[in-house]
Short mmCIF file of C-alpha atoms in Angstrom, two decimals:
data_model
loop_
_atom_site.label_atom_id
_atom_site.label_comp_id
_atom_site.label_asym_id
_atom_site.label_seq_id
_atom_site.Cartn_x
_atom_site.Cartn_y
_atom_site.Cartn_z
CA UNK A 650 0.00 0.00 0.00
CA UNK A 651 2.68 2.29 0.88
CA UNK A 652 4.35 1.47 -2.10
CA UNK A 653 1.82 2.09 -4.50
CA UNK A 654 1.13 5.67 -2.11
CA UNK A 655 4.51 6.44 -3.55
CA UNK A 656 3.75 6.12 -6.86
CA UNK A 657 0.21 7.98 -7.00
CA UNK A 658 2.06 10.46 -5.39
CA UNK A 659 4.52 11.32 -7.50
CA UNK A 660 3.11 10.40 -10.13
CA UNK A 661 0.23 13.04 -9.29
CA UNK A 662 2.58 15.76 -8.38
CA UNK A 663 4.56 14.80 -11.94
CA UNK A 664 0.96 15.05 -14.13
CA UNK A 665 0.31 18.90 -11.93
CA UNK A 666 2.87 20.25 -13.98
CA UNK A 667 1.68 18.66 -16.96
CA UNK A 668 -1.59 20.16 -16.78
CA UNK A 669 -2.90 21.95 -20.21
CA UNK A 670 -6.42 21.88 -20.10
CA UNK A 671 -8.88 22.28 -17.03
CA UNK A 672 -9.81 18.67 -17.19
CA UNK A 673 -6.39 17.13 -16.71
CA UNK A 674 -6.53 18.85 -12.83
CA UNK A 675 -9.09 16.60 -12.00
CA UNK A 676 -7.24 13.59 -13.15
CA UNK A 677 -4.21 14.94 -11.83
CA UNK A 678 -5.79 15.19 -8.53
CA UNK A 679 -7.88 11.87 -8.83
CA UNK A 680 -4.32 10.45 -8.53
CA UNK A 681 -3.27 12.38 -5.65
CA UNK A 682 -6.07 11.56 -3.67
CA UNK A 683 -5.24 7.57 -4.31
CA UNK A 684 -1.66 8.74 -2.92
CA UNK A 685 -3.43 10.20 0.24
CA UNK A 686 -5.24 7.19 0.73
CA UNK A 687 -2.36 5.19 0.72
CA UNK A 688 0.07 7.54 3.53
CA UNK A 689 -2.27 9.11 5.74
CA UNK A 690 -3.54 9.23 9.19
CA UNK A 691 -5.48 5.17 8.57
CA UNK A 692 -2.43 3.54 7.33
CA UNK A 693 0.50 5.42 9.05
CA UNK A 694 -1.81 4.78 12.27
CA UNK A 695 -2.03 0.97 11.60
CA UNK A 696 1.36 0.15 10.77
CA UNK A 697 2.26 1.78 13.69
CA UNK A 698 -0.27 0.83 16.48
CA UNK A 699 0.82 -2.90 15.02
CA UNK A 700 4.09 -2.50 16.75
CA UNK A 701 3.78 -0.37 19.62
CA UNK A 702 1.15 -1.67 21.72
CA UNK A 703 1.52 0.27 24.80
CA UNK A 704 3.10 3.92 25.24
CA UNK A 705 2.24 4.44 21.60
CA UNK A 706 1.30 8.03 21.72
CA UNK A 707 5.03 8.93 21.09
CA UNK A 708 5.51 7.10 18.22
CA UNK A 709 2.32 7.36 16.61
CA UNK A 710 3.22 11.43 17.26
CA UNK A 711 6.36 10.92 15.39
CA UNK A 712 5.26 9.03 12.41
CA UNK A 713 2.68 11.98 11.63
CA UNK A 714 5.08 14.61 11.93
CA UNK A 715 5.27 14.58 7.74
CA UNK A 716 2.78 17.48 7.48
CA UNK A 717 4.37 19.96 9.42
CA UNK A 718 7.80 19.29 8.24
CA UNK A 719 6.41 19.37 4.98
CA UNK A 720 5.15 22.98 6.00
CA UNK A 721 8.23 24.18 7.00
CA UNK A 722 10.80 22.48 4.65
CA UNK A 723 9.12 21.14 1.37
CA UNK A 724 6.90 24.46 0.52
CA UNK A 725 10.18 26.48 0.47
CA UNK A 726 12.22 24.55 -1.16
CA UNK A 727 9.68 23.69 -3.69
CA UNK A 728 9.62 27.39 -4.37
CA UNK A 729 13.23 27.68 -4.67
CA UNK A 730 13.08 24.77 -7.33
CA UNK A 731 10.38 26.24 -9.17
CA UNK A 732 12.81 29.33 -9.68
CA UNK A 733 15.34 27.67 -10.86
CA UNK A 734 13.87 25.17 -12.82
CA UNK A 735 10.10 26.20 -13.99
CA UNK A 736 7.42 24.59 -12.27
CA UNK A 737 7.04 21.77 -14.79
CA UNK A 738 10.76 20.55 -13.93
CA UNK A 739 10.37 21.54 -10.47
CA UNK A 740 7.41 19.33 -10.19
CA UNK A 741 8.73 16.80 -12.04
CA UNK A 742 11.62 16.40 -9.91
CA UNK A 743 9.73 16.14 -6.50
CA UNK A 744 7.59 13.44 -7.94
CA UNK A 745 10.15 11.71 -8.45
CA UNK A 746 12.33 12.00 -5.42
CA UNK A 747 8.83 11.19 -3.89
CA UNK A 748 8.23 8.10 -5.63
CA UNK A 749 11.62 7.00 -4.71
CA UNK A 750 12.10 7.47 -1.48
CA UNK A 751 8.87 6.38 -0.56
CA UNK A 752 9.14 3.09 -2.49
CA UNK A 753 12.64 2.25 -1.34
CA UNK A 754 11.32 3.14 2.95
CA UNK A 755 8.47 1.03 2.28
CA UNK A 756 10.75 -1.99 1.10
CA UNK A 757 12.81 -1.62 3.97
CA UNK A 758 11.20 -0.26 6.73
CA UNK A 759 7.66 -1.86 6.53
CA UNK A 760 6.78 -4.76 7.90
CA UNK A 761 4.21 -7.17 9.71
CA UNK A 762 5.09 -7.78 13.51
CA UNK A 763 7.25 -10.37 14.30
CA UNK A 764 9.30 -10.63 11.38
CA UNK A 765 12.64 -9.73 11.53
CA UNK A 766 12.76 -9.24 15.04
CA UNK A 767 12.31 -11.19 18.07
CA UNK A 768 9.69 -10.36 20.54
CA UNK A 769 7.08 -8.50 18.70
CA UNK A 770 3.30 -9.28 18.59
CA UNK A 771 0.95 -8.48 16.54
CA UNK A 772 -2.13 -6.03 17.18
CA UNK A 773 -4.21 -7.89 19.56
CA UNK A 774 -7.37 -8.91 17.33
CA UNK A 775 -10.45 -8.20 19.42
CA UNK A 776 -13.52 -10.59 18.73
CA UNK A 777 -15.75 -8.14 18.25
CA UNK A 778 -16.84 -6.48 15.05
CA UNK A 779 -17.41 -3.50 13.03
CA UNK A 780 -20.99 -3.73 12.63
CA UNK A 781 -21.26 -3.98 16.74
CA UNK A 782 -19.56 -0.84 17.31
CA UNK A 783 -22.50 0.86 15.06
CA UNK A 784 -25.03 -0.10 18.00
CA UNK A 785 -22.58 1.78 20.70
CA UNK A 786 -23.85 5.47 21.68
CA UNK A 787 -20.53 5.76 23.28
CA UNK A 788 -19.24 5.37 19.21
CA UNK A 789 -21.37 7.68 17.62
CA UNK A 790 -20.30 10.31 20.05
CA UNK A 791 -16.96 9.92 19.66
CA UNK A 792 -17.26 10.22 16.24
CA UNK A 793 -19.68 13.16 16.37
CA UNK A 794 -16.45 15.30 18.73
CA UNK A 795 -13.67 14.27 16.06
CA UNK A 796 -15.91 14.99 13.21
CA UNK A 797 -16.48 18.23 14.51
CA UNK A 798 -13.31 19.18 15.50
CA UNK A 799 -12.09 18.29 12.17
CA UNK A 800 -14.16 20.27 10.56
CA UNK A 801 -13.19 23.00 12.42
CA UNK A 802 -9.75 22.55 11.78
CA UNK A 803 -9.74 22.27 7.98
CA UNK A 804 -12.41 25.09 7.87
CA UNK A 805 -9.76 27.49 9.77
CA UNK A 806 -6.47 25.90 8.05
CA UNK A 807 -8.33 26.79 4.92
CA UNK A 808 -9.15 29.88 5.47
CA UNK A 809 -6.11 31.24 7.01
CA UNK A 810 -4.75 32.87 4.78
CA UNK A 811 -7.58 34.78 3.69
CA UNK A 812 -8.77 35.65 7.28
CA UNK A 813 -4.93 36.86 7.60
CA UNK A 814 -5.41 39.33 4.56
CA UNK A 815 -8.30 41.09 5.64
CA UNK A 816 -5.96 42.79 8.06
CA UNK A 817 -2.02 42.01 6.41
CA UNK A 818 0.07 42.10 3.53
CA UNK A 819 0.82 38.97 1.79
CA UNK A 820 4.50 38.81 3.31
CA UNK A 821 3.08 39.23 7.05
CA UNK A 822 0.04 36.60 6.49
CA UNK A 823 2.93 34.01 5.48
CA UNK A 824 5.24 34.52 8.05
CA UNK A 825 2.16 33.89 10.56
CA UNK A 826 1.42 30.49 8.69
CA UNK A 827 5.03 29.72 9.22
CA UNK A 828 4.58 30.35 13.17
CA UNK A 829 1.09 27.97 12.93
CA UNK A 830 3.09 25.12 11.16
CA UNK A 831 6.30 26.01 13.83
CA UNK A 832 3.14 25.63 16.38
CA UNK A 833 1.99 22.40 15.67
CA UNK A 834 5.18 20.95 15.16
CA UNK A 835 5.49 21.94 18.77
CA UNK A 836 2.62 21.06 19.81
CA UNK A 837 3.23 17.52 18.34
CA UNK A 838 6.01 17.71 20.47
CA UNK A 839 4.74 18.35 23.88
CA UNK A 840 1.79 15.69 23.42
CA UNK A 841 4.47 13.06 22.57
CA UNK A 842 6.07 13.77 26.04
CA UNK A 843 2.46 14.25 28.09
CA UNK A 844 1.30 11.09 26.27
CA UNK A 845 3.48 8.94 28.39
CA UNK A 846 1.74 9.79 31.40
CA UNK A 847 -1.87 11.37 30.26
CA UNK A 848 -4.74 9.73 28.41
CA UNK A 849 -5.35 11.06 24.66
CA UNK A 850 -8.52 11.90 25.53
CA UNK A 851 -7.54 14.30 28.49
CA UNK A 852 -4.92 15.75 26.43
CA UNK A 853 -7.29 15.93 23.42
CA UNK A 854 -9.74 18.18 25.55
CA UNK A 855 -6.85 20.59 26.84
CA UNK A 856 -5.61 21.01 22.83
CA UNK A 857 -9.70 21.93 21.80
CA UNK A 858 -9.31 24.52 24.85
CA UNK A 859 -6.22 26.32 23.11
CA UNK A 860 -7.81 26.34 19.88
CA UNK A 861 -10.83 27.78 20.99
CA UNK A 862 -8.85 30.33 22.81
CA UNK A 863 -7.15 30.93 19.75
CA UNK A 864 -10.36 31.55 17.64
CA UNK A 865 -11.66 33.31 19.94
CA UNK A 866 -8.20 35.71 19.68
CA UNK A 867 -8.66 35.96 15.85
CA UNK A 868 -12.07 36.91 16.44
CA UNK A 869 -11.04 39.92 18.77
CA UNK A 870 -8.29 40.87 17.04
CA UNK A 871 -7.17 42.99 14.06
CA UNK A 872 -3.38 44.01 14.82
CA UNK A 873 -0.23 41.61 13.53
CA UNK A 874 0.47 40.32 17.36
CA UNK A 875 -2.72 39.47 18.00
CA UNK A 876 -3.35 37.40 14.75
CA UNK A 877 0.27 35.65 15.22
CA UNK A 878 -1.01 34.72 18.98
CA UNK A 879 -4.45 33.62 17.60
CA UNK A 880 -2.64 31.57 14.85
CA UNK A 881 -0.24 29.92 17.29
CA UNK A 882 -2.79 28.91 19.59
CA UNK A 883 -4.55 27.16 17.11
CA UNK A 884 -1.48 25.61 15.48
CA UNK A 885 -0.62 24.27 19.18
CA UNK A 886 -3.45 21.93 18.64
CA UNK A 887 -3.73 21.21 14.51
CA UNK A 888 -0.86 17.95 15.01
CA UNK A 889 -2.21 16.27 17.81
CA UNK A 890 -6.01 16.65 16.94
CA UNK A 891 -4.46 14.39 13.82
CA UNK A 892 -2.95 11.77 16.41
CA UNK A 893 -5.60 10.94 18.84
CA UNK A 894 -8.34 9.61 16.93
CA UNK A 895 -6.51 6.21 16.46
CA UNK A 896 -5.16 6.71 20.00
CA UNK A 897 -9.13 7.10 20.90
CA UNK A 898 -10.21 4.24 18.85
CA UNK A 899 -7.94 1.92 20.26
CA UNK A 900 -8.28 2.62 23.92
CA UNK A 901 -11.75 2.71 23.98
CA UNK A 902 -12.90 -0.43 21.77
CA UNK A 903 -10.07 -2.85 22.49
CA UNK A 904 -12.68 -5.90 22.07
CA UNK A 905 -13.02 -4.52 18.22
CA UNK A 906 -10.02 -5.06 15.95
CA UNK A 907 -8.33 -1.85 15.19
CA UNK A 908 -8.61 -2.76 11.36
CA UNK A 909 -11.91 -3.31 11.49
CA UNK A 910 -13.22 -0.05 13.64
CA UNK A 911 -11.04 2.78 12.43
CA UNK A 912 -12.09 2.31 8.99
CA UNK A 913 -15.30 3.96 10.17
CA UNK A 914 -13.94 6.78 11.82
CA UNK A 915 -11.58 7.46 9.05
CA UNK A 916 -14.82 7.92 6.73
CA UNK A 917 -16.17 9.87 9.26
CA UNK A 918 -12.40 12.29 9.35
CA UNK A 919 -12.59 12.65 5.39
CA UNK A 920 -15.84 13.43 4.99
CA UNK A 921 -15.13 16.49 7.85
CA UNK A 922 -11.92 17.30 5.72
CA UNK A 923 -14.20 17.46 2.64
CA UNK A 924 -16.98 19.94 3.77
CA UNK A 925 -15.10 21.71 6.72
CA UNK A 926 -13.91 24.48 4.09
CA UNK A 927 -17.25 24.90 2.48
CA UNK A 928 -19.08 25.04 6.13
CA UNK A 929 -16.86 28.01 6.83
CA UNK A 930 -17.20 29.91 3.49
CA UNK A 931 -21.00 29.52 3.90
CA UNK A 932 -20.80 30.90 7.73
CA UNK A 933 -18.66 33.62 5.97
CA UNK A 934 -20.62 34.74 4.21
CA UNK A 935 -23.44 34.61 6.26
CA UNK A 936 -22.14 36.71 8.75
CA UNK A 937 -20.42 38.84 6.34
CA UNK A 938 -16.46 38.54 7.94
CA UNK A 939 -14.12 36.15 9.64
CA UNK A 940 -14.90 37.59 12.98
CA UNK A 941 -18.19 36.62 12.94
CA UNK A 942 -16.91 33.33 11.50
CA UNK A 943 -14.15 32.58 14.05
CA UNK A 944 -16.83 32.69 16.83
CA UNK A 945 -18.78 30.79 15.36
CA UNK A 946 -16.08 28.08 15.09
CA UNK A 947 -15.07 28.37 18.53
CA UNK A 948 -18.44 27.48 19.52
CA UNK A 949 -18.56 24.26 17.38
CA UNK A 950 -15.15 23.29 19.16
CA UNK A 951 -16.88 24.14 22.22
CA UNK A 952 -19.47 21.41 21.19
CA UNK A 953 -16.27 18.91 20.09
CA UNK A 954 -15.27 18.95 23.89
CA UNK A 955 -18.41 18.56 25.43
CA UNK A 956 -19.05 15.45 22.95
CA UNK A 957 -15.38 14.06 24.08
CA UNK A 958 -16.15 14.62 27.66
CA UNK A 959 -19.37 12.57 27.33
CA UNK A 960 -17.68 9.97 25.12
CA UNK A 961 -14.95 9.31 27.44
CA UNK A 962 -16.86 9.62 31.41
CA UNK A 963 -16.66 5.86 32.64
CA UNK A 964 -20.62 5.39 32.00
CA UNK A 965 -19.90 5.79 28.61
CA UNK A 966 -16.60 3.74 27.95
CA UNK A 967 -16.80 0.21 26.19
CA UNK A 968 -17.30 -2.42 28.82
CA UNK A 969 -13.99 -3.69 28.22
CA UNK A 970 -12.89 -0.44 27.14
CA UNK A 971 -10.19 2.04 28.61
CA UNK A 972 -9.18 5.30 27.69
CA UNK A 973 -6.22 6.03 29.93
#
């Protein structure tokens, strides 16, 4: 799988500088998409989880650091490339650095517990199935607080830099997304040392806080400082809302195989990555400004904790179930 993620991949960022005529973006993105498929949160998650079975918020942390590195190190030097090389050779070397290096990990990094090693286990089973976890309330309202606070999240991510120009030049707006990549990134950081010793879920409710102080910032706010705190508060939280779902899954349905009930959850992540940019372009416009807008989104975030809380309070945990 993580193989042929390479090779959508690069082969998708190869066909974007192709691109001639309107339709070929779709197919050029039709083939990214199968590249996301294949090396995000699901199957990073599920390789990993395989192999750490306990104190596996660290490394689960560390395997998804890709998207804020990417934010800090790949957008600039793409640019650079483009520069020197056009952005048909600049894309066409990045696929294929992409497709390489990805390929060639995958050989040698990937592979099913207990082979090549002594003393690994597999991912405990569970004897449960998917279609049981569909008659949990304590599922559905799990879901309901990561769906939310994924849509949130893409809605704001998306919006950024818009919301940033309302008030900034271009050059200020993009050093502030640096500082909410640099944020995450170190938020990432601090929940892979908490982790150790603090349930996802606690840790979960103590990011939504910061974000929600964070919107609430860019909602007050106008001047430069008081954008770059709003942004940084709500970058604190963007890496390690990515993490805990898994984390969440696992802990709290250990009698359902994690193959079996994260699929579900996953559908439920995509399809809030899909419509949490619309959602806040409709309350946009609504409301008629990103103030408006950001408040609005702090409340729904608001409504993401109280759904965790509820999910995770011991009446509500799987019987054999644990979330710390």
């Amino acid at each position: 799988m993580f193989t042929a993620g390479g090779l959508a991949l690069g082969g998708g960022v190869l066909l974007v500088g192709q691109v001639q005529r309107p339709w070929q973006v779709v197919v050029a993105y039709l083939v990214l998409a199968v590249g996301w498929s294949c090396l995000s949160l699901y199957p990073i998650s599920t390789v990993v989880l395989a192999w750490f079975l306990e104190r596996n918020g660290p490394p689960l942390a560390m395997a998804l650091t890709g998207a804020s590195a990417g934010g800090m190190v790949v957008i600039p030097l793409l640019t650079t490339l483009t520069e020197r090389l056009g952005l048909q050779g600049a894309l066409a070397l990045s696929g294929a650095v992409t497709t390489a290096v990805v390929s060639l990990l995958a050989a040698a990094a990937i592979r099913a517990p207990g082979t090549g090693r002594t003393g690994d286990v597999a991912m405990p089973a569970g004897s449960g199935t998917a279609w049981s976890l569909l008659r949990r309330r304590s599922f559905w309202v799990l879901l309901a607080a990561l769906v939310t606070a994924f849509a949130v999240q893409v809605g704001l991510l998306v919006h950024q830099l818009s919301l940033l120009a309302d008030h900034l030049d271009d050059v200020s707006a993009s050093r502030i997304i640096t500082v909410t990549t640099a944020a995450a990134l170190g938020g990432r950081l601090t929940f892979m040392a908490l982790s150790v010793r603090r349930s996802p879920a606690m840790l979960g409710v103590l990011y939504l806080l910061g974000q929600i102080a964070g919107l609430l910032v860019l909602g007050w706010s106008s001047a430069r400082v008081g954008l770059t705190v709003g942004c940084a508060l709500f970058g604190w939280g963007v890496g390690v809302l990515i993490t805990i779902p898994p984390l969440l899954v696992r802990a709290a349905f250990v009698d359902v195989a994690f193959t079996a009930a994260y699929p579900i959850v996953n559908v439920g992540l995509q399809l809030a990555n899909a419509s949490g940019a619309p959602i806040t372009a409709a309350v946009h416009d609504a409301f008629g400004g990103y103030g408006p807008t950001t408040f609005v989104l702090a409340g729904l975030d608001a409504v993401a904790v109280a759904l965790l809380l509820a999910a995770t309070r011991p009446s509500a945990r799987s019987t054999s179930g644990t979330f710390s």
